[in-house]
PDB file of C-alpha atoms in Angstrom:
ATOM      1  CA  MET B 176      -5.621  -5.593 -24.026  1.00 34.00           C
ATOM      2  CA  LYS B 177      -5.719  -9.094 -25.621  1.00 35.00           C
ATOM      3  CA  ASP B 178      -5.292 -10.096 -29.228  1.00 33.00           C
ATOM      4  CA  LEU B 179      -6.610 -13.310 -30.786  1.00 29.00           C
ATOM      5  CA  ASN B 180      -3.611 -15.260 -29.521  1.00 33.00           C
ATOM      6  CA  GLY B 181      -4.300 -14.346 -25.905  1.00 34.00           C
ATOM      7  CA  LYS B 182      -1.375 -11.958 -25.554  1.00 34.00           C
ATOM      8  CA  TYR B 183      -1.438  -8.768 -23.513  1.00 33.00           C
ATOM      9  CA  PHE B 184       0.144  -5.814 -25.212  1.00 33.00           C
ATOM     10  CA  HIS B 185       0.908  -2.123 -25.318  1.00 36.00           C
ATOM     11  CA  ARG B 186      -1.353  -0.765 -28.051  1.00 37.00           C
ATOM     12  CA  SER B 187       1.032   1.951 -29.205  1.00 37.00           C
ATOM     13  CA  THR B 188       3.872  -0.490 -29.938  1.00 33.00           C
ATOM     14  CA  THR B 189       4.462  -4.065 -31.098  1.00 30.00           C
ATOM     15  CA  ASN B 190       5.900  -4.899 -27.671  1.00 41.00           C
ATOM     16  CA  TYR B 191       3.771  -7.926 -26.728  1.00 40.00           C
ATOM     17  CA  LEU B 192       3.340  -9.115 -23.160  1.00 51.00           C
ATOM     18  CA  LYS B 193       2.722 -12.860 -23.351  1.00 60.00           C
ATOM     19  CA  ASP B 194       0.737 -14.753 -20.732  1.00 65.00           C
ATOM     20  CA  ASP B 195       3.885 -16.312 -19.250  1.00 67.00           C
ATOM     21  CA  GLU B 196       5.564 -12.889 -19.104  1.00 69.00           C
ATOM     22  CA  MET B 197       2.519 -11.478 -17.311  1.00 68.00           C
ATOM     23  CA  LYS B 198       2.617 -14.377 -14.822  1.00 72.00           C
ATOM     24  CA  ASP B 199       6.330 -13.728 -14.265  1.00 74.00           C
ATOM     25  CA  LEU B 200       5.657 -10.067 -13.419  1.00 74.00           C
ATOM     26  CA  GLU B 201       2.805 -11.046 -11.102  1.00 76.00           C
ATOM     27  CA  ASP B 202       5.140 -13.472  -9.281  1.00 77.00           C
ATOM     28  CA  LYS B 203       7.788 -10.774  -8.898  1.00 78.00           C
ATOM     29  CA  TYR B 204       5.193  -8.488  -7.305  1.00 77.00           C
ATOM     30  CA  THR B 205       4.717 -11.166  -4.647  1.00 79.00           C
ATOM     31  CA  TYR B 206       8.481 -11.524  -4.094  1.00 78.00           C
ATOM     32  CA  LEU B 207       8.712  -7.798  -3.311  1.00 84.00           C
ATOM     33  CA  TYR B 208       6.353  -8.163  -0.344  1.00 84.00           C
ATOM     34  CA  ILE B 209       8.425 -10.898   1.319  1.00 87.00           C
ATOM     35  CA  HIS B 210      11.603  -9.734   3.073  1.00 84.00           C
ATOM     36  CA  LYS B 211      12.988 -13.173   3.876  1.00 73.00           C
ATOM     37  CA  THR B 212      12.573 -14.886   0.552  1.00 61.00           C
ATOM     38  CA  ILE B 213      14.090 -17.400  -1.823  1.00 53.00           C
ATOM     39  CA  THR B 214      15.067 -16.021  -5.217  1.00 48.00           C
ATOM     40  CA  HIS B 215      17.571 -18.574  -6.532  1.00 43.00           C
ATOM     41  CA  ASP B 216      14.978 -20.009  -8.937  1.00 48.00           C
ATOM     42  CA  LEU B 217      14.621 -16.742 -10.868  1.00 48.00           C
ATOM     43  CA  LYS B 218      15.952 -17.165 -14.405  1.00 48.00           C
ATOM     44  CA  ASP B 219      16.515 -13.525 -15.285  1.00 49.00           C
ATOM     45  CA  GLU B 220      19.936 -11.990 -15.607  1.00 48.00           C
ATOM     46  CA  ASN B 221      20.683  -8.949 -13.441  1.00 46.00           C
ATOM     47  CA  VAL B 222      20.508  -6.590 -16.424  1.00 42.00           C
ATOM     48  CA  GLN B 223      17.019  -7.718 -17.340  1.00 53.00           C
ATOM     49  CA  LEU B 224      15.901  -7.537 -13.710  1.00 52.00           C
ATOM     50  CA  HIS B 225      17.172  -3.975 -13.529  1.00 51.00           C
ATOM     51  CA  ASP B 226      15.187  -3.094 -16.645  1.00 58.00           C
ATOM     52  CA  GLU B 227      12.024  -4.519 -15.072  1.00 71.00           C
ATOM     53  CA  SER B 228      12.199  -2.576 -11.805  1.00 81.00           C
ATOM     54  CA  ALA B 229      10.017   0.306 -13.038  1.00 75.00           C
ATOM     55  CA  LYS B 230       7.433  -2.134 -14.423  1.00 83.00           C
ATOM     56  CA  LEU B 231       6.842  -3.368 -10.876  1.00 85.00           C
ATOM     57  CA  GLY B 232       6.766   0.101  -9.353  1.00 88.00           C
ATOM     58  CA  LEU B 233      10.103  -0.552  -7.645  1.00 91.00           C
ATOM     59  CA  PHE B 234      12.200   2.538  -6.975  1.00 92.00           C
ATOM     60  CA  THR B 235      14.879   4.083  -4.812  1.00 94.00           C
ATOM     61  CA  LEU B 236      13.783   6.926  -2.549  1.00 94.00           C
ATOM     62  CA  ASP B 237      15.683   9.445  -4.682  1.00 93.00           C
ATOM     63  CA  GLN B 238      13.852   8.210  -7.777  1.00 93.00           C
ATOM     64  CA  LEU B 239      10.491   8.466  -6.025  1.00 94.00           C
ATOM     65  CA  ARG B 240      11.178  11.989  -4.852  1.00 92.00           C
ATOM     66  CA  GLY B 241      12.045  12.946  -8.424  1.00 93.00           C
ATOM     67  CA  PHE B 242       8.589  12.048  -9.737  1.00 94.00           C
ATOM     68  CA  SER B 243       7.385  15.504 -10.697  1.00 94.00           C
ATOM     69  CA  VAL B 244       4.109  16.169 -12.496  1.00 96.00           C
ATOM     70  CA  GLY B 245       4.322  14.886 -16.074  1.00 96.00           C
ATOM     71  CA  LYS B 246       6.923  12.174 -15.355  1.00 94.00           C
ATOM     72  CA  LYS B 247       6.342   8.975 -17.389  1.00 93.00           C
ATOM     73  CA  LEU B 248       6.469   5.608 -15.598  1.00 92.00           C
ATOM     74  CA  PRO B 249       6.070   2.247 -17.415  1.00 90.00           C
ATOM     75  CA  ILE B 250       4.219   0.224 -14.766  1.00 88.00           C
ATOM     76  CA  PHE B 251       2.351  -3.079 -14.941  1.00 86.00           C
ATOM     77  CA  PHE B 252      -0.605  -3.377 -12.535  1.00 85.00           C
ATOM     78  CA  PRO B 253      -1.797  -6.991 -12.140  1.00 82.00           C
ATOM     79  CA  ILE B 254      -5.485  -7.832 -11.825  1.00 78.00           C
ATOM     80  CA  LYS B 255      -6.309 -10.216  -8.980  1.00 75.00           C
ATOM     81  CA  ASP B 256      -7.729 -13.595  -9.984  1.00 76.00           C
ATOM     82  CA  HIS B 257     -10.625 -13.775  -7.534  1.00 77.00           C
ATOM     83  CA  SER B 258     -10.905 -17.555  -7.950  1.00 80.00           C
ATOM     84  CA  LEU B 259      -7.610 -17.858  -6.036  1.00 82.00           C
ATOM     85  CA  TYR B 260      -8.754 -15.514  -3.246  1.00 87.00           C
ATOM     86  CA  PRO B 261     -11.956 -16.993  -1.768  1.00 91.00           C
ATOM     87  CA  PRO B 262     -13.913 -15.552   1.195  1.00 93.00           C
ATOM     88  CA  SER B 263     -12.702 -15.809   4.782  1.00 94.00           C
ATOM     89  CA  LEU B 264     -13.733 -18.468   7.278  1.00 95.00           C
ATOM     90  CA  PRO B 265     -14.832 -17.795  10.874  1.00 96.00           C
ATOM     91  CA  LYS B 266     -11.922 -18.178  13.296  1.00 96.00           C
ATOM     92  CA  GLU B 267     -13.542 -21.127  15.050  1.00 96.00           C
ATOM     93  CA  VAL B 268     -13.644 -22.980  11.721  1.00 97.00           C
ATOM     94  CA  ALA B 269     -10.228 -21.892  10.394  1.00 96.00           C
ATOM     95  CA  ASP B 270      -8.542 -22.931  13.646  1.00 96.00           C
ATOM     96  CA  THR B 271      -9.700 -26.532  13.153  1.00 96.00           C
ATOM     97  CA  ILE B 272      -8.029 -26.856   9.738  1.00 96.00           C
ATOM     98  CA  PRO B 273      -4.295 -27.702   9.496  1.00 96.00           C
ATOM     99  CA  PHE B 274      -2.138 -24.907   8.102  1.00 97.00           C
ATOM    100  CA  SER B 275       1.202 -26.551   7.409  1.00 96.00           C
ATOM    101  CA  SER B 276       3.199 -27.810   4.447  1.00 96.00           C
ATOM    102  CA  SER B 277       3.440 -31.158   6.201  1.00 96.00           C
ATOM    103  CA  GLN B 278      -0.355 -31.413   5.943  1.00 96.00           C
ATOM    104  CA  VAL B 279      -0.760 -30.088   2.401  1.00 96.00           C
ATOM    105  CA  SER B 280      -2.111 -33.394   1.021  1.00 96.00           C
ATOM    106  CA  ASN B 281      -4.825 -33.478   3.681  1.00 96.00           C
ATOM    107  CA  ILE B 282      -5.675 -29.795   3.096  1.00 97.00           C
ATOM    108  CA  LEU B 283      -6.027 -30.260  -0.662  1.00 97.00           C
ATOM    109  CA  HIS B 284      -8.099 -33.423  -0.179  1.00 96.00           C
ATOM    110  CA  LEU B 285     -10.381 -31.656   2.317  1.00 96.00           C
ATOM    111  CA  PHE B 286     -11.158 -28.934  -0.229  1.00 96.00           C
ATOM    112  CA  SER B 287     -11.172 -31.275  -3.256  1.00 96.00           C
ATOM    113  CA  VAL B 288      -8.278 -29.451  -4.947  1.00 95.00           C
ATOM    114  CA  SER B 289      -5.857 -31.204  -7.278  1.00 96.00           C
ATOM    115  CA  PRO B 290      -2.199 -30.662  -6.291  1.00 95.00           C
ATOM    116  CA  ASP B 291      -1.314 -30.075  -9.968  1.00 94.00           C
ATOM    117  CA  SER B 292      -4.021 -27.456 -10.566  1.00 93.00           C
ATOM    118  CA  PRO B 293      -3.248 -23.691 -10.419  1.00 89.00           C
ATOM    119  CA  LYS B 294      -5.082 -23.484  -7.096  1.00 92.00           C
ATOM    120  CA  GLY B 295      -3.239 -26.525  -5.731  1.00 95.00           C
ATOM    121  CA  LYS B 296       0.121 -25.029  -6.645  1.00 93.00           C
ATOM    122  CA  ALA B 297      -0.929 -21.686  -5.138  1.00 92.00           C
ATOM    123  CA  VAL B 298      -1.852 -23.404  -1.863  1.00 96.00           C
ATOM    124  CA  GLN B 299       1.575 -25.047  -1.687  1.00 95.00           C
ATOM    125  CA  ASP B 300       3.364 -21.765  -2.484  1.00 93.00           C
ATOM    126  CA  THR B 301       1.384 -19.902   0.177  1.00 95.00           C
ATOM    127  CA  LEU B 302       2.183 -22.458   2.859  1.00 96.00           C
ATOM    128  CA  ARG B 303       5.898 -22.319   2.003  1.00 93.00           C
ATOM    129  CA  THR B 304       5.849 -18.522   2.079  1.00 93.00           C
ATOM    130  CA  CYS B 305       4.064 -18.407   5.411  1.00 95.00           C
ATOM    131  CA  GLU B 306       6.604 -20.813   6.901  1.00 94.00           C
ATOM    132  CA  LEU B 307       9.620 -18.679   5.974  1.00 92.00           C
ATOM    133  CA  GLU B 308      11.299 -17.270   9.051  1.00 91.00           C
ATOM    134  CA  ALA B 309      10.849 -13.568   9.687  1.00 91.00           C
ATOM    135  CA  ALA B 310      13.560 -11.213   8.533  1.00 90.00           C
ATOM    136  CA  GLU B 311      15.670  -9.533  11.201  1.00 90.00           C
ATOM    137  CA  GLY B 312      13.556  -6.882  12.943  1.00 91.00           C
ATOM    138  CA  GLU B 313      10.377  -8.044  11.210  1.00 93.00           C
ATOM    139  CA  THR B 314       7.176  -9.174  12.947  1.00 95.00           C
ATOM    140  CA  LYS B 315       4.869 -11.196  10.734  1.00 96.00           C
ATOM    141  CA  VAL B 316       1.878 -13.503  10.675  1.00 97.00           C
ATOM    142  CA  CYS B 317      -0.271 -15.370   8.192  1.00 97.00           C
ATOM    143  CA  ALA B 318      -3.744 -14.688   9.534  1.00 97.00           C
ATOM    144  CA  THR B 319      -6.263 -17.360   8.576  1.00 97.00           C
ATOM    145  CA  SER B 320      -9.324 -15.375   9.688  1.00 97.00           C
ATOM    146  CA  LEU B 321     -10.464 -11.779   9.995  1.00 95.00           C
ATOM    147  CA  GLU B 322     -10.455 -12.165  13.775  1.00 96.00           C
ATOM    148  CA  SER B 323      -6.798 -13.231  13.709  1.00 96.00           C
ATOM    149  CA  LEU B 324      -5.970 -10.341  11.393  1.00 96.00           C
ATOM    150  CA  HIS B 325      -7.639  -7.851  13.716  1.00 95.00           C
ATOM    151  CA  GLY B 326      -5.822  -9.328  16.706  1.00 95.00           C
ATOM    152  CA  PHE B 327      -2.449  -8.931  14.998  1.00 96.00           C
ATOM    153  CA  LEU B 328      -3.220  -5.321  14.096  1.00 96.00           C
ATOM    154  CA  SER B 329      -4.417  -4.537  17.622  1.00 94.00           C
ATOM    155  CA  ASN B 330      -1.177  -5.879  19.079  1.00 94.00           C
ATOM    156  CA  ALA B 331       0.888  -3.992  16.510  1.00 94.00           C
ATOM    157  CA  PHE B 332      -0.743  -0.599  17.064  1.00 93.00           C
ATOM    158  CA  GLY B 333      -1.296  -0.996  20.792  1.00 89.00           C
ATOM    159  CA  PRO B 334      -4.376  -0.883  23.048  1.00 82.00           C
ATOM    160  CA  GLU B 335      -7.068   1.679  22.274  1.00 82.00           C
ATOM    161  CA  VAL B 336      -5.289   2.903  19.137  1.00 86.00           C
ATOM    162  CA  GLY B 337      -7.483   3.160  16.057  1.00 89.00           C
ATOM    163  CA  PHE B 338      -6.226   2.149  12.642  1.00 92.00           C
ATOM    164  CA  LYS B 339      -7.385   2.283   9.026  1.00 93.00           C
ATOM    165  CA  PHE B 340      -6.052   0.979   5.739  1.00 93.00           C
ATOM    166  CA  LEU B 341      -4.854   2.534   2.507  1.00 93.00           C
ATOM    167  CA  SER B 342      -4.746   0.637  -0.768  1.00 93.00           C
ATOM    168  CA  THR B 343      -3.856   1.223  -4.383  1.00 91.00           C
ATOM    169  CA  ARG B 344      -7.041   1.847  -6.338  1.00 89.00           C
ATOM    170  CA  HIS B 345      -7.495   1.535 -10.079  1.00 84.00           C
ATOM    171  CA  PRO B 346     -11.247   0.992 -10.449  1.00 77.00           C
ATOM    172  CA  THR B 347     -11.285   1.426 -14.236  1.00 75.00           C
ATOM    173  CA  ILE B 348      -8.549  -1.102 -15.077  1.00 73.00           C
ATOM    174  CA  THR B 349     -10.111  -4.386 -16.164  1.00 71.00           C
ATOM    175  CA  THR B 350      -7.261  -5.831 -18.265  1.00 74.00           C
ATOM    176  CA  PRO B 351      -3.633  -6.031 -17.089  1.00 73.00           C
ATOM    177  CA  ILE B 352      -1.644  -3.977 -19.581  1.00 76.00           C
ATOM    178  CA  LEU B 353       1.901  -2.650 -19.595  1.00 82.00           C
ATOM    179  CA  GLN B 354       1.748   1.030 -20.478  1.00 85.00           C
ATOM    180  CA  ASN B 355       3.239   4.369 -19.545  1.00 91.00           C
ATOM    181  CA  TYR B 356       1.575   6.244 -16.697  1.00 93.00           C
ATOM    182  CA  THR B 357       1.898   9.990 -16.282  1.00 95.00           C
ATOM    183  CA  VAL B 358       2.369  11.401 -12.781  1.00 96.00           C
ATOM    184  CA  LEU B 359      -0.567  13.710 -11.993  1.00 96.00           C
ATOM    185  CA  GLU B 360       0.699  14.851  -8.606  1.00 93.00           C
ATOM    186  CA  SER B 361       4.110  14.587  -6.954  1.00 91.00           C
ATOM    187  CA  PRO B 362       4.325  11.862  -4.263  1.00 94.00           C
ATOM    188  CA  ARG B 363       2.798  12.907  -0.955  1.00 94.00           C
ATOM    189  CA  GLU B 364       4.003  11.325   2.281  1.00 94.00           C
ATOM    190  CA  ILE B 365       1.388   9.881   4.643  1.00 93.00           C
ATOM    191  CA  GLU B 366       2.067  10.549   8.308  1.00 90.00           C
ATOM    192  CA  SER B 367       1.583   7.611  10.685  1.00 91.00           C
ATOM    193  CA  ALA B 368       3.575   6.463  13.701  1.00 89.00           C
ATOM    194  CA  LYS B 369       3.081   2.803  12.752  1.00 92.00           C
ATOM    195  CA  LYS B 370       2.576   1.090   9.396  1.00 95.00           C
ATOM    196  CA  VAL B 371       1.550  -2.540   8.925  1.00 96.00           C
ATOM    197  CA  ALA B 372       1.442  -4.091   5.452  1.00 96.00           C
ATOM    198  CA  CYS B 373      -1.025  -6.880   4.667  1.00 96.00           C
ATOM    199  CA  HIS B 374      -1.129  -8.984   1.525  1.00 94.00           C
ATOM    200  CA  PRO B 375      -3.893 -11.432   0.543  1.00 94.00           C
ATOM    201  CA  MET B 376      -2.434 -14.833  -0.312  1.00 94.00           C
ATOM    202  CA  PRO B 377      -3.956 -17.290  -2.821  1.00 93.00           C
ATOM    203  CA  TYR B 378      -5.429 -20.191  -0.859  1.00 95.00           C
ATOM    204  CA  VAL B 379      -8.557 -22.303  -0.362  1.00 96.00           C
ATOM    205  CA  TYR B 380      -9.917 -19.652   2.015  1.00 96.00           C
ATOM    206  CA  ALA B 381      -8.819 -16.112   2.838  1.00 96.00           C
ATOM    207  CA  VAL B 382      -5.279 -15.834   4.236  1.00 97.00           C
ATOM    208  CA  TYR B 383      -3.517 -12.530   4.925  1.00 96.00           C
ATOM    209  CA  PHE B 384       0.250 -12.201   5.172  1.00 96.00           C
ATOM    210  CA  CYS B 385       0.825  -9.199   7.466  1.00 97.00           C
ATOM    211  CA  HIS B 386       4.105  -7.759   8.698  1.00 95.00           C
ATOM    212  CA  PHE B 387       5.863  -4.678   9.992  1.00 94.00           C
ATOM    213  CA  ASP B 388       9.467  -3.679  10.596  1.00 92.00           C
ATOM    214  CA  ALA B 389      11.133  -2.444  13.742  1.00 91.00           C
ATOM    215  CA  THR B 390      12.984  -0.005  11.486  1.00 92.00           C
ATOM    216  CA  GLU B 391      11.460   3.079   9.873  1.00 92.00           C
ATOM    217  CA  THR B 392       9.092   2.873   6.924  1.00 94.00           C
ATOM    218  CA  LYS B 393       7.549   5.703   4.938  1.00 94.00           C
ATOM    219  CA  ALA B 394       4.277   5.631   2.992  1.00 95.00           C
ATOM    220  CA  PHE B 395       3.338   7.804   0.030  1.00 96.00           C
ATOM    221  CA  LYS B 396       0.397   8.449  -2.258  1.00 95.00           C
ATOM    222  CA  LEU B 397       1.096   8.677  -5.980  1.00 94.00           C
ATOM    223  CA  GLN B 398      -1.550   9.687  -8.521  1.00 95.00           C
ATOM    224  CA  LEU B 399      -1.139   8.385 -12.080  1.00 94.00           C
ATOM    225  CA  VAL B 400      -3.042   8.200 -15.356  1.00 93.00           C
ATOM    226  CA  GLY B 401      -2.482   5.682 -18.151  1.00 89.00           C
ATOM    227  CA  ASP B 402      -1.243   7.224 -21.381  1.00 88.00           C
ATOM    228  CA  ILE B 403      -3.100   4.697 -23.562  1.00 84.00           C
ATOM    229  CA  SER B 404      -6.183   3.610 -21.638  1.00 82.00           C
ATOM    230  CA  GLY B 405      -6.765   6.791 -19.630  1.00 87.00           C
ATOM    231  CA  ASP B 406      -7.085   4.642 -16.485  1.00 86.00           C
ATOM    232  CA  LYS B 407      -6.482   6.613 -13.303  1.00 89.00           C
ATOM    233  CA  VAL B 408      -4.548   5.007 -10.459  1.00 92.00           C
ATOM    234  CA  ASP B 409      -4.304   6.234  -6.876  1.00 93.00           C
ATOM    235  CA  ALA B 410      -1.228   4.253  -5.845  1.00 93.00           C
ATOM    236  CA  VAL B 411       0.213   3.570  -2.405  1.00 95.00           C
ATOM    237  CA  VAL B 412       4.013   3.365  -2.202  1.00 95.00           C
ATOM    238  CA  LEU B 413       5.853   1.993   0.827  1.00 95.00           C
ATOM    239  CA  CYS B 414       9.538   2.759   1.436  1.00 96.00           C
ATOM    240  CA  HIS B 415      11.652   0.575   3.714  1.00 95.00           C
ATOM    241  CA  MET B 416      14.310   2.929   5.058  1.00 95.00           C
ATOM    242  CA  ASP B 417      16.594   0.194   6.441  1.00 94.00           C
ATOM    243  CA  THR B 418      16.751  -3.173   4.654  1.00 94.00           C
ATOM    244  CA  SER B 419      19.761  -4.534   6.541  1.00 93.00           C
ATOM    245  CA  GLY B 420      17.631  -7.387   7.917  1.00 91.00           C
ATOM    246  CA  TRP B 421      16.429  -8.585   4.505  1.00 91.00           C
ATOM    247  CA  SER B 422      17.772 -11.581   2.597  1.00 88.00           C
ATOM    248  CA  SER B 423      20.976 -10.586   0.832  1.00 88.00           C
ATOM    249  CA  ASP B 424      19.723 -12.090  -2.447  1.00 86.00           C
ATOM    250  CA  HIS B 425      16.356 -10.312  -2.337  1.00 89.00           C
ATOM    251  CA  ILE B 426      15.103  -9.511  -5.825  1.00 87.00           C
ATOM    252  CA  ALA B 427      14.775  -5.778  -5.003  1.00 90.00           C
ATOM    253  CA  PHE B 428      18.526  -5.335  -4.548  1.00 91.00           C
ATOM    254  CA  ARG B 429      19.297  -6.934  -7.903  1.00 87.00           C
ATOM    255  CA  MET B 430      16.576  -5.057  -9.739  1.00 88.00           C
ATOM    256  CA  LEU B 431      17.606  -1.651  -8.368  1.00 91.00           C
ATOM    257  CA  GLY B 432      21.348  -2.292  -8.418  1.00 90.00           C
ATOM    258  CA  ILE B 433      21.665  -1.467  -4.716  1.00 93.00           C
ATOM    259  CA  LYS B 434      22.933  -3.312  -1.647  1.00 93.00           C
ATOM    260  CA  VAL B 435      21.490  -4.680   1.579  1.00 93.00           C
ATOM    261  CA  GLY B 436      20.587  -1.839   3.918  1.00 94.00           C
ATOM    262  CA  ASP B 437      19.699   0.648   1.174  1.00 96.00           C
ATOM    263  CA  VAL B 438      16.207   2.129   0.923  1.00 96.00           C
ATOM    264  CA  VAL B 439      13.680   0.168  -1.157  1.00 95.00           C
ATOM    265  CA  CYS B 440      10.373   1.714  -2.294  1.00 95.00           C
ATOM    266  CA  HIS B 441       7.647  -0.249  -4.047  1.00 93.00           C
ATOM    267  CA  VAL B 442       4.111   0.314  -5.268  1.00 93.00           C
ATOM    268  CA  PHE B 443       1.389  -1.849  -3.771  1.00 92.00           C
ATOM    269  CA  SER B 444      -0.778  -3.667  -6.294  1.00 88.00           C
ATOM    270  CA  GLN B 445      -4.527  -3.555  -5.771  1.00 85.00           C
ATOM    271  CA  GLY B 446      -5.754  -5.634  -2.831  1.00 88.00           C
ATOM    272  CA  ASN B 447      -2.518  -5.214  -0.851  1.00 92.00           C
ATOM    273  CA  VAL B 448      -2.955  -2.683   1.935  1.00 94.00           C
ATOM    274  CA  VAL B 449      -1.017  -0.553   4.408  1.00 96.00           C
ATOM    275  CA  TRP B 450      -2.637  -0.091   7.801  1.00 95.00           C
ATOM    276  CA  ILE B 451      -1.923   3.228   9.513  1.00 95.00           C
ATOM    277  CA  ASN B 452      -2.882   5.005  12.713  1.00 90.00           C
ATOM    278  CA  GLN B 453      -6.428   6.351  12.587  1.00 80.00           C
ATOM    279  CA  PRO B 454      -6.191  10.144  13.063  1.00 65.00           C
ATOM    280  CA  SER B 455      -9.078  12.549  12.692  1.00 38.00           C
ATOM    281  CA  ALA B 456      -7.877  12.973   9.091  1.00 43.00           C
ATOM    282  CA  VAL B 457      -5.015  11.500   7.069  1.00 48.00           C
ATOM    283  CA  THR B 458      -2.116  13.957   7.043  1.00 49.00           C
ATOM    284  CA  VAL B 459       0.001  14.139   3.911  1.00 50.00           C
ATOM    285  CA  ARG B 460       2.981  16.282   3.017  1.00 55.00           C
ATOM    286  CA  ALA B 461       5.271  16.715   0.063  1.00 52.00           C
ATOM    287  CA  ALA B 462       7.738  13.835  -0.412  1.00 54.00           C
ATOM    288  CA  TYR B 463      10.745  16.121  -0.562  1.00 47.00           C
ATOM    289  CA  VAL B 464      10.093  17.847   2.796  1.00 42.00           C
TER     290      VAL B 464
END
């Protein structure tokens, strides 16, 4: 909810969430999706980062499994700025356009985007992110068309294997607000032999950062309801069971107070999806089994 000064806040307290604080949380959401990342520019001290872990839906596996009905979780769910996520281009068109930091000036000129504008800065950030080397055991791609995305998924799941996606849904949330959410149902694990995560990236046309690990991952469904707004959220949580191939300074380790190799679980914000094997029906089981 916004007041007259353009601040987002928790209505039951005087704890304001300023625009720059909201942007900072949105950026940290993005950092969580990238395993081989650069975090040296983060200004927060470790204590503050640890305090923010729950806001981003970042948990250890033991914490996640302890989410019984009625548990309160202070989570911030960002709302996607659709102006930074335009429609996709056909593959034959996308393949003719440079996709490289070395060509960023030409790309911005081609689409009449100022390098100092929010969209121009987002384009530069996306190119840098896509050019990061894969983490150990990770297979990744930045797909610049739906055809390229489908090809990556087909190779990941194998020939003649169907797949579908799961995504966090909060259809009633229209304003990003930090509030407590009550757990409506204990986390339920989603069974799938393979899991591929895909994240839309802000750019001048649709770009999808997709990746999967050679090591085990687990996926869960978590149902929540906002204590203030009454917004219901059907959240997807992905747990990386072996993070030994991640960057040692990854933000998740500092926020959770854990070390490289430990399990990291994080909620997917809306628009970010997990692709799973397409069975006759999605099989779920209790998280503690």
